[in-house]
GROMACS .gro file of C-alpha atoms in nm:
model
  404
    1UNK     CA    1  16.674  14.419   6.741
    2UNK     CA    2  16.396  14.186   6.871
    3UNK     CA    3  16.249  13.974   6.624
    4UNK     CA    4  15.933  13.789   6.554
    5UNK     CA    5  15.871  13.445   6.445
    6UNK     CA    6  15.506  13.267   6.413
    7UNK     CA    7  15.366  12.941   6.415
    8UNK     CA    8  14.988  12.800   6.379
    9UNK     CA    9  14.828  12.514   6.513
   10UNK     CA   10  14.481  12.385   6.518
   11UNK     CA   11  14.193  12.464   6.749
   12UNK     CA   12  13.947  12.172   6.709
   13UNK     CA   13  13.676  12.325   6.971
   14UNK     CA   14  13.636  12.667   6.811
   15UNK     CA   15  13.700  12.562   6.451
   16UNK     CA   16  13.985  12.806   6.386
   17UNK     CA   17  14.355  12.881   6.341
   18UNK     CA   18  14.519  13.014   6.713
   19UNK     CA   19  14.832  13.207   6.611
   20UNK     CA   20  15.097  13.225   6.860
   21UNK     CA   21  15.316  13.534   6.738
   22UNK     CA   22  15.645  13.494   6.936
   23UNK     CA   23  15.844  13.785   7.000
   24UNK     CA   24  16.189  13.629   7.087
   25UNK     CA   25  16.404  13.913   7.305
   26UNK     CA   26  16.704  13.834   7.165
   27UNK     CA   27  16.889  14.111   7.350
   28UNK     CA   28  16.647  14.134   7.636
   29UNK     CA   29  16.930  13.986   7.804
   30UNK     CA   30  16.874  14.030   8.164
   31UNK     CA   31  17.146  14.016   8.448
   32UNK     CA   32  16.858  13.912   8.686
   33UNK     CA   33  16.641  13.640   8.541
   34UNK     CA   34  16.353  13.420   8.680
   35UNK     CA   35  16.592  13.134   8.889
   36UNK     CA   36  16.458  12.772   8.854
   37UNK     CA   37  16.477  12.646   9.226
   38UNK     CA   38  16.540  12.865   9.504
   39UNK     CA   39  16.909  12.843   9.692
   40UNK     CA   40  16.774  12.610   9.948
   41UNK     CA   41  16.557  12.258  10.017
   42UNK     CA   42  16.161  12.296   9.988
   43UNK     CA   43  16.072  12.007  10.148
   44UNK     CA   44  15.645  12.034  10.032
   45UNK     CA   45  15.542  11.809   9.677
   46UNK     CA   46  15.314  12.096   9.575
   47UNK     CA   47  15.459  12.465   9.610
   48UNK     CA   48  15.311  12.823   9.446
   49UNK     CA   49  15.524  13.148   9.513
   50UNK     CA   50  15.315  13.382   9.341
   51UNK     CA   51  15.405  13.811   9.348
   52UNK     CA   52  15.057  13.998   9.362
   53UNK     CA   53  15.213  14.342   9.203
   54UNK     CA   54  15.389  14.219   8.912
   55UNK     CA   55  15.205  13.899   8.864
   56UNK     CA   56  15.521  13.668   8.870
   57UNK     CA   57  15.514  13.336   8.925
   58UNK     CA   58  15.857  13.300   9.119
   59UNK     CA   59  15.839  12.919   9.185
   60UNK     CA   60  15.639  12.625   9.150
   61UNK     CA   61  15.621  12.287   9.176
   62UNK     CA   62  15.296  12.088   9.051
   63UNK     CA   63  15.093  12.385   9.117
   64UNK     CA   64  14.809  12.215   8.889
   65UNK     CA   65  14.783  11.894   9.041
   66UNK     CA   66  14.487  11.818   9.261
   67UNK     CA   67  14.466  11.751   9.648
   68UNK     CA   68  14.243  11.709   9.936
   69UNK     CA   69  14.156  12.060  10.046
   70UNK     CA   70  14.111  11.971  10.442
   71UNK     CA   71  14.031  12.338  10.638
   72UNK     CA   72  14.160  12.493  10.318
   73UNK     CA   73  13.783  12.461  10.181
   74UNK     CA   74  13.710  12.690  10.476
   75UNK     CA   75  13.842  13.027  10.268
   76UNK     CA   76  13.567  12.895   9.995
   77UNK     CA   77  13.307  12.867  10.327
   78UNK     CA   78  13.430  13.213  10.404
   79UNK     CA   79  13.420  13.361  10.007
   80UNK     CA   80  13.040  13.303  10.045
   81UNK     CA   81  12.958  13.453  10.322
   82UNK     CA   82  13.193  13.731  10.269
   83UNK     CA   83  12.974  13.767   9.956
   84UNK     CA   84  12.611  13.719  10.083
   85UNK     CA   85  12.752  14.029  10.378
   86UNK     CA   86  12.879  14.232  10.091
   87UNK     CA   87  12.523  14.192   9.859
   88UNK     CA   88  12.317  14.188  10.132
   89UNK     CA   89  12.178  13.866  10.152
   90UNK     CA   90  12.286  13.807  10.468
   91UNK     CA   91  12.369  14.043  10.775
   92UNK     CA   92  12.632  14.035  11.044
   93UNK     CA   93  12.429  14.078  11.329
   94UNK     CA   94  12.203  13.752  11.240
   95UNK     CA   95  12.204  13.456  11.509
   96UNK     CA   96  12.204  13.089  11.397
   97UNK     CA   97  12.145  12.761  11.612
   98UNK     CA   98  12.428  12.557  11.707
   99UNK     CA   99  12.266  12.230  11.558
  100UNK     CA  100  12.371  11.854  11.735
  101UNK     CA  101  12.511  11.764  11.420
  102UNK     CA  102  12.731  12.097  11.415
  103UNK     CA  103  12.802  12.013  11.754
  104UNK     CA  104  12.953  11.648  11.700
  105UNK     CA  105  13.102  11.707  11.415
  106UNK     CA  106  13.284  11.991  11.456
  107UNK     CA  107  13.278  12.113  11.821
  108UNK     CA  108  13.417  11.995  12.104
  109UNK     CA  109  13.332  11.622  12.117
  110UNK     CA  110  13.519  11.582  11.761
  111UNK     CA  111  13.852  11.655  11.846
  112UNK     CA  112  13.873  11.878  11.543
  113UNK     CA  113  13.974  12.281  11.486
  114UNK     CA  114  13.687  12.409  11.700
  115UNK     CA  115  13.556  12.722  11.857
  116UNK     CA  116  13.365  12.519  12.167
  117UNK     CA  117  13.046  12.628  12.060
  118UNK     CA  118  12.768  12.487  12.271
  119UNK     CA  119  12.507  12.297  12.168
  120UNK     CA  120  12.215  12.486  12.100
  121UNK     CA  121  12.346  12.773  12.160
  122UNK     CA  122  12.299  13.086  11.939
  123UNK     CA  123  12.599  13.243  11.795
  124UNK     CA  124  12.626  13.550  11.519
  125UNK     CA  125  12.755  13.537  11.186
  126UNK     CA  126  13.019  13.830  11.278
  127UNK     CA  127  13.110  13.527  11.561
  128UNK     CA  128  13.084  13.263  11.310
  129UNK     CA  129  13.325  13.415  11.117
  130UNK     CA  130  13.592  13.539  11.365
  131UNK     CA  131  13.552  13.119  11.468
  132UNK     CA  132  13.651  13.068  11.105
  133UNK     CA  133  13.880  13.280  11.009
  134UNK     CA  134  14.101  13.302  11.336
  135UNK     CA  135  14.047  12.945  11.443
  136UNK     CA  136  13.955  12.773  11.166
  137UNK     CA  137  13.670  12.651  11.370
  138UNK     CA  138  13.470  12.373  11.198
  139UNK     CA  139  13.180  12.352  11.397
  140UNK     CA  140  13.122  12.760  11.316
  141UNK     CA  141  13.130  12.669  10.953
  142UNK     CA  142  12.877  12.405  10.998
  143UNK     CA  143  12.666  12.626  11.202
  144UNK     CA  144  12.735  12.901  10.923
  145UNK     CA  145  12.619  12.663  10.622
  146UNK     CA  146  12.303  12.532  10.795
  147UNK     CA  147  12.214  12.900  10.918
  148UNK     CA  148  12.245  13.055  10.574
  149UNK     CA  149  12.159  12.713  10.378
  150UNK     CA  150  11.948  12.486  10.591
  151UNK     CA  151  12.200  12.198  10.514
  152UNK     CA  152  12.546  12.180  10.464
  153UNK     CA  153  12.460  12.029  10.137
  154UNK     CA  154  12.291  12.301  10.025
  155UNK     CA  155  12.579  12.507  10.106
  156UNK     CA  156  12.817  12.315   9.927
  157UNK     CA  157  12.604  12.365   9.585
  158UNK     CA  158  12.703  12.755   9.674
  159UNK     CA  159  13.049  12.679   9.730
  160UNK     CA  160  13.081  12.510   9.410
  161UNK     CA  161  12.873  12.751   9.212
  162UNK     CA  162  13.126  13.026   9.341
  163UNK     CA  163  13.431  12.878   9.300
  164UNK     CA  164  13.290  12.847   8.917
  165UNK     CA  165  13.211  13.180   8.913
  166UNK     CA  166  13.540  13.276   9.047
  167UNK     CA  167  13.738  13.098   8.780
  168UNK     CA  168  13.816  12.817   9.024
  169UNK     CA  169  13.814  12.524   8.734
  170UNK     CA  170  13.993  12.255   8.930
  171UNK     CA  171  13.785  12.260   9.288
  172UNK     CA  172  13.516  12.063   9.354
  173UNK     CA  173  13.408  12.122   9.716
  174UNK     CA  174  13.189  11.860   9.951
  175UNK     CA  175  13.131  12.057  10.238
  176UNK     CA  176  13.208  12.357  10.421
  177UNK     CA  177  13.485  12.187  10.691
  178UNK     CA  178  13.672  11.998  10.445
  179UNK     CA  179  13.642  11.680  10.627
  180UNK     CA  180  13.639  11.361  10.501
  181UNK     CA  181  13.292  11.248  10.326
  182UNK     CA  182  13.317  10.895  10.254
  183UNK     CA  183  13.175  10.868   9.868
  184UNK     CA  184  13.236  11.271   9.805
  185UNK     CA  185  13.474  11.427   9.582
  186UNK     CA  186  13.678  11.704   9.672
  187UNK     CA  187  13.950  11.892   9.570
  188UNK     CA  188  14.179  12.169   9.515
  189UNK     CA  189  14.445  12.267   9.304
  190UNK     CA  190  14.756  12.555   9.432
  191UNK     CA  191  14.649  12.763   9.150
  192UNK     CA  192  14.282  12.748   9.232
  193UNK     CA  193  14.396  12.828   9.634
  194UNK     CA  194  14.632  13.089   9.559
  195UNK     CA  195  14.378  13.266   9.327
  196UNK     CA  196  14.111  13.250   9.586
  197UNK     CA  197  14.325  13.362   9.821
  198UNK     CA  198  14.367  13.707   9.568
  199UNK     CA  199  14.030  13.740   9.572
  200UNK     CA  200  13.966  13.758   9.916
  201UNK     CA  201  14.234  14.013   9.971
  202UNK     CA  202  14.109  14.205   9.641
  203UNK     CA  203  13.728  14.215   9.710
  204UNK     CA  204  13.698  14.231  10.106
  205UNK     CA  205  13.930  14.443  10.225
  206UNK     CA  206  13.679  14.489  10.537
  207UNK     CA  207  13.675  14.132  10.612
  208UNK     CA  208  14.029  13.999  10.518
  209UNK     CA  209  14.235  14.128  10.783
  210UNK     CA  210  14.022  13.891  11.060
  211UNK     CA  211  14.306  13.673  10.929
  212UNK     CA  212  14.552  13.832  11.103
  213UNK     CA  213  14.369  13.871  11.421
  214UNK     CA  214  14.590  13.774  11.731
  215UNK     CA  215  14.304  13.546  11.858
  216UNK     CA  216  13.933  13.515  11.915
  217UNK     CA  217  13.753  13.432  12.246
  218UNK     CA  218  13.425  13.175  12.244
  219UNK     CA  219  13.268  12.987  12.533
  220UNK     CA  220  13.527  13.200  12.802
  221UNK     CA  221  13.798  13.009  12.582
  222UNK     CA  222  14.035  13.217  12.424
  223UNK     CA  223  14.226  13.055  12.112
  224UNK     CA  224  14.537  13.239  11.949
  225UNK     CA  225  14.524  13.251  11.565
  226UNK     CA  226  14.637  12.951  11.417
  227UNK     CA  227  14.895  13.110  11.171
  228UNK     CA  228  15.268  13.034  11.241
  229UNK     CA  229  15.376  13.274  11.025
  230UNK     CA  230  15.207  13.595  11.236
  231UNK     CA  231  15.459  13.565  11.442
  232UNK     CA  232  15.748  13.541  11.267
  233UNK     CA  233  15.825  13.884  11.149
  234UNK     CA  234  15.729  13.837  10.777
  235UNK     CA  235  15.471  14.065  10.726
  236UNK     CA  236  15.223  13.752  10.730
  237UNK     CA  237  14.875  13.875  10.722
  238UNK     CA  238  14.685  13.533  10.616
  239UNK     CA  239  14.493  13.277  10.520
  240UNK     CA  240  14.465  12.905  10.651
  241UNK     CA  241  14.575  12.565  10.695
  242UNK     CA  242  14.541  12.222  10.581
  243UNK     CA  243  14.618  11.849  10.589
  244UNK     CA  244  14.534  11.475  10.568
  245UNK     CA  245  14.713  11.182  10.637
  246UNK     CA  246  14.792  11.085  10.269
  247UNK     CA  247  14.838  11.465  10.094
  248UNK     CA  248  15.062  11.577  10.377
  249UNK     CA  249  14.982  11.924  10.500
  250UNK     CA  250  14.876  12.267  10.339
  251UNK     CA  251  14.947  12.586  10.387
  252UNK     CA  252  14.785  12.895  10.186
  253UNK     CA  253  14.962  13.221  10.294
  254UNK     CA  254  15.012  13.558  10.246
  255UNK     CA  255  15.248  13.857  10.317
  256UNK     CA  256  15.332  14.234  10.281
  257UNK     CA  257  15.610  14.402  10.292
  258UNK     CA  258  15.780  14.719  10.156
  259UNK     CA  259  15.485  14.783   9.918
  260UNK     CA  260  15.504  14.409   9.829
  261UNK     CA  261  15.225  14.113   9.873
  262UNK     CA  262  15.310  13.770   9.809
  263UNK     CA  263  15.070  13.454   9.807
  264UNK     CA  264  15.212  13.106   9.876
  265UNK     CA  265  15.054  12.775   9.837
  266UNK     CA  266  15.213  12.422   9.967
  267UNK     CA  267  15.119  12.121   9.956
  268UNK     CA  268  15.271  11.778  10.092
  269UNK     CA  269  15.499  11.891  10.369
  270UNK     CA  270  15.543  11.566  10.558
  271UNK     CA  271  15.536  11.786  10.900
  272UNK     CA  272  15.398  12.073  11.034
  273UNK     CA  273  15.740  12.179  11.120
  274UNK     CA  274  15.843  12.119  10.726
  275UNK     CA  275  15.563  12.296  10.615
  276UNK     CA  276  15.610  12.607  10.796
  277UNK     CA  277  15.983  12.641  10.745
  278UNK     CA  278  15.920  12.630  10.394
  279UNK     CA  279  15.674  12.887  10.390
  280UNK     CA  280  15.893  13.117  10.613
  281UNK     CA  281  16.215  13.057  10.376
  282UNK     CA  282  15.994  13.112  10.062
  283UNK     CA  283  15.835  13.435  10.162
  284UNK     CA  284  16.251  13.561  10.310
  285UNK     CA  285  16.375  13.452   9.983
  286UNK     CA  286  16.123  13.605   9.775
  287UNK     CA  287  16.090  13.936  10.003
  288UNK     CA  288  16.466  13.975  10.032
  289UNK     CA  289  16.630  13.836   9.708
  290UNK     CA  290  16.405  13.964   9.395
  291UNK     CA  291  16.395  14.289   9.210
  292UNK     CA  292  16.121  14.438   8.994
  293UNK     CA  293  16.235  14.399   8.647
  294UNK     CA  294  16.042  14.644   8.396
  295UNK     CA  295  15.974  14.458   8.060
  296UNK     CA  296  15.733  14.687   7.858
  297UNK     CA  297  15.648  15.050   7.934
  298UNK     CA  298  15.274  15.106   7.938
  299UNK     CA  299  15.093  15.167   7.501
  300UNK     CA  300  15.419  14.997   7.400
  301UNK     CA  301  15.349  14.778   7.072
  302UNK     CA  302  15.448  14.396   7.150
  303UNK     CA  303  15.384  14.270   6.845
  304UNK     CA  304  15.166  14.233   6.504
  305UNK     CA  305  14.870  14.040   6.463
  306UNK     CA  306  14.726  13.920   6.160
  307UNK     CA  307  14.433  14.051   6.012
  308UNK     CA  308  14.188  13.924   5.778
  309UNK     CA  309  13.937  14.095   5.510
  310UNK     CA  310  14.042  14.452   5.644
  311UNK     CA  311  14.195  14.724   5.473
  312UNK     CA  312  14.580  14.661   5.591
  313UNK     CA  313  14.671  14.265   5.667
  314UNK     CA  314  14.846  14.312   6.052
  315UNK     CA  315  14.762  14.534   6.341
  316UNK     CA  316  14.933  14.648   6.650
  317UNK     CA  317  14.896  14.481   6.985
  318UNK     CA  318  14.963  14.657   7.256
  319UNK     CA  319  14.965  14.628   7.641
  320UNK     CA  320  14.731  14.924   7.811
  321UNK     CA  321  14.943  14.900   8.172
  322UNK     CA  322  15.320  14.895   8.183
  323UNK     CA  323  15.424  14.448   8.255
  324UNK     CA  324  15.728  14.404   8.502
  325UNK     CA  325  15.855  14.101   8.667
  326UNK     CA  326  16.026  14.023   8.946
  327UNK     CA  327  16.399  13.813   8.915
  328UNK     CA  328  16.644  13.685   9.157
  329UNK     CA  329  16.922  13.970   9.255
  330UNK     CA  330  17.199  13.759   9.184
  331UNK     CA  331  17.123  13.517   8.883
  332UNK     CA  332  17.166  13.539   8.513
  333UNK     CA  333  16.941  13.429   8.194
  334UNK     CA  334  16.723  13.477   7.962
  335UNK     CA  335  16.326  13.600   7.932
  336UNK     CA  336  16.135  13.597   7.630
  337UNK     CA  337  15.752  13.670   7.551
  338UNK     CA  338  15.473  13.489   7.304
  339UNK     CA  339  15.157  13.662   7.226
  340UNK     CA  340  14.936  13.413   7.159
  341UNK     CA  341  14.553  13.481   6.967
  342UNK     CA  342  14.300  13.374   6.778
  343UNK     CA  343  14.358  13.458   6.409
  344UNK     CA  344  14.364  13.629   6.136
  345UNK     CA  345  14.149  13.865   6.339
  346UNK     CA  346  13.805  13.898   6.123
  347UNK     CA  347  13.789  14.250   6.008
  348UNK     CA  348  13.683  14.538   6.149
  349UNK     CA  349  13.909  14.571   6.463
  350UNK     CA  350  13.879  14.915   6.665
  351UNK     CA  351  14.153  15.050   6.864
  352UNK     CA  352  14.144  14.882   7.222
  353UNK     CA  353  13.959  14.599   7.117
  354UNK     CA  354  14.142  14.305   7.333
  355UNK     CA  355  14.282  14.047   7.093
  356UNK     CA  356  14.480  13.810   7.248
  357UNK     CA  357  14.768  13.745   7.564
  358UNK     CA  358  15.098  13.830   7.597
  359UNK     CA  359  15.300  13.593   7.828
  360UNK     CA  360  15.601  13.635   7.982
  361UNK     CA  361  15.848  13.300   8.026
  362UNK     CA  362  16.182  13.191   8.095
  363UNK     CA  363  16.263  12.843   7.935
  364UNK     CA  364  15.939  12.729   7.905
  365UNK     CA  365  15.770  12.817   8.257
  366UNK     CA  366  15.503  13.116   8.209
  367UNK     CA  367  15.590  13.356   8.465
  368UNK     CA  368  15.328  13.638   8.379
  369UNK     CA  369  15.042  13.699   8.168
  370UNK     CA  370  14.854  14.043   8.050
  371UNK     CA  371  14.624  14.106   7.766
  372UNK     CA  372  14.667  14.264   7.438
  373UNK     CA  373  14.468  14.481   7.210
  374UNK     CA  374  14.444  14.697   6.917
  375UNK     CA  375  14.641  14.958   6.834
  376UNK     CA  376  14.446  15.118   6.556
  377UNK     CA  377  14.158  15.153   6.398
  378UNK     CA  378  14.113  14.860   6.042
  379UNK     CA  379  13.822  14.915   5.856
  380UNK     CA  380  13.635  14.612   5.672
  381UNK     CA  381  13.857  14.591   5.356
  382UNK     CA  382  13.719  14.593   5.000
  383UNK     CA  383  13.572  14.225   4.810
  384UNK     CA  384  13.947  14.229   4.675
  385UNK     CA  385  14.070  14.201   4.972
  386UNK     CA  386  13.894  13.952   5.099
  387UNK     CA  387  13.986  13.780   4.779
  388UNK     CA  388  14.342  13.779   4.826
  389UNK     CA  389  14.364  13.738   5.187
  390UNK     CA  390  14.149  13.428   5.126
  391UNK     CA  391  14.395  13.324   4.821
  392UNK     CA  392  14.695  13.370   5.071
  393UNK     CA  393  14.545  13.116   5.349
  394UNK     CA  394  14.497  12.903   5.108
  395UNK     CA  395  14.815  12.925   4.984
  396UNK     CA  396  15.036  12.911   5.328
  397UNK     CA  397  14.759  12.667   5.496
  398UNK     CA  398  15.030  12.399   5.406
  399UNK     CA  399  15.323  12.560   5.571
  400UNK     CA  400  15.085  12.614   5.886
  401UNK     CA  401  15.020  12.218   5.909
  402UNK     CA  402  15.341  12.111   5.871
  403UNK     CA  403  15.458  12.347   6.150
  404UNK     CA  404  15.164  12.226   6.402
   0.00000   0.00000   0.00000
């Protein structure tokens, strides 16, 4: 039998208790759990292996910690424009001016990722885009900022108020290239990069597969996509590159494959050589040496929560969609899931009312997270019970301390 165990510990922002109701699968033991490295070197600091279907996490290294986002700031230049196409606010078949500043800094005379646009010249957004997309082009994201913005700083208050929007907490963009800006911050997290890189596949399914595109002719230049990995045999349909001289370079990926889509962030590969091996041995590895793991069937009950002032003291949580992971073929361990909430819920709860997370871990690394919610109907209890719930916290408010 699984059994459940609880501990409390302070919130100090909101003021309350957060109850973290641990179910402990004592004989979920699995003969294909989550594997702590994979069977081979990853040469990159910063690494994200991230399953789309299931939502497992199936590697990471210092997914959280922040970097330089070079031409990876270009799938944030391309998030907003995606957006202003999709609302409206902007149309495909619009023409901006190739400015001179667009045209030192990012076309040909800069030496940079470039789609030889020439100065003065008119190009349209649908161009702009391939440019970005395919080639990573900085002077088309220039051109696009000032077109749709007047000023690339202008643009970059966009970027950053989407990337809020978006859930993007660690990013702070400075322009739309991601070129140095003496006195600007900017950076990006894997977790931020990977999730962005979700959303772009999620929401604009008519733009995303320009990342994929073979190449892209400009100026009677024709440039091949950028992407390594497109022609490896991997099922590579995306995104984009990065790198400076003191982060190493970055690679934001993706692939699909037998019903599968991975994501894969790296960061500090010393090479470019390093940094694609790594991503084409991480996407094999995960492709070729996982399988999908069912952990809870969908309306199965994951635990109790804690109620107070209602007419019964707990309350089911269940999950709405059935959770499943994905473990190596061959290894052996142990998973276990937490729910974790804010509680005792205040009475009244009603049935599907969300009420807190499960998440899904082996050791201590999260691989998976899904929300949980009410199994029932609890009506506001009765002055009585208020009364004794109230006489209980204050009763076991000790025991919760001492366990913090």
């Amino acid at each position: 039998m699984a059994c459940f165990t609880g501990t409390y510990e302070k919130t100090k922002s909101a003021g309350k208790l957060r109850f973290a109701a641990v179910l402990i699968m004592s004989q979920f033991i699995i003969s294909h759990a989550q594997s702590a490295e994979p069977p081979f070197t990853v040469k990159s600091e910063q690494v994200l292996l991230f399953d789309s279907d299931t939502g497992s996490v199936l590697f990471a290294r210092k997914a959280d910690a922040p970097f330089p986002p070079a031409s990876l700031a270009k799938l944030m230049t391309a998030e907003v424009a995606f957006h202003a196409l999709t609302t409206g606010k902007l149309q495909p078949e619009a023409s901006f001016t190739v400015s001179e500043h667009a045209w030192r800094t990012g076309g040909a005379p800069s030496g940079t990722a470039t789609m030889f646009a020439k100065i003065k010249s008119q190009l349209t957004v649908n161009d702009l885009i391939q440019g970005i997309t395919v080639q990573s082009a900085n002077d088309g994201a220039i051109v696009l900022a000032e077109g749709m913005s007047g000023s690339e700083q202008a643009f970059t208050v966009l970027m950053n108020q989407r990337a809020q929007e978006l859930g993007l907490k660690s990013s702070v963009f400075a322009n739309p290239t991601g070129l140095p800006l003496d006195g600007a911050t900017q950076k990006v997290t894997l977790n931020d990069m990977v999730k962005l890189a979700q959303h772009l596949h999620k929401t604009y399914p008519q733009y995303y597969p320009l990342y994929a595109q073979e190449s892209f002719t400009w100026n009677n230049i024709m440039q091949r996509n950028r992407n390594p990995l497109l022609r490896l045999n991997l099922g590579a349909d995306g995104l984009a590159m990065g790198g400076t001289k003191d982060s190493g370079f970055s690679f934001v990926a993706s692939a699909e494959s037998g019903g599968r889509r991975l994501f894969i962030g790296l960061n500090g590969a010393k090479t470019i050589q390093d940094r694609t091996e790594d991503a084409e041995k991480l996407i094999r590895w995960a492709m070729n040496d996982f399988v999908k793991l069912p952990v809870f069937t969908a309306g199965t009950e994951v635990a109790q929560g804690s109620l107070y002032g209602g007419t019964q003291g707990s309350v089911g949580l269940v999950v709405h969609d059935a959770v499943s992971v994905l473990v190596p073929v061959q290894d052996k361990g142990k998973l276990r899931s937490q729910v974790i909430y804010q509680g005792p819920v205040s009475a009244p709860v009603s049935k599907g009312q969300e009420i807190g997370r499960i998440q899904v871990l082996r050791d201590k690394e999260i691989l998976l997270e899904r929300p949980v919610f009410a199994a029932q109907d609890v009506s506001e209890g009765t002055l009585r019970n208020k009364s004794m719930d109230a006489l209980y916290e204050l009763a076991t408010g000790w025991i919760r301390r001492l366990l913090k």
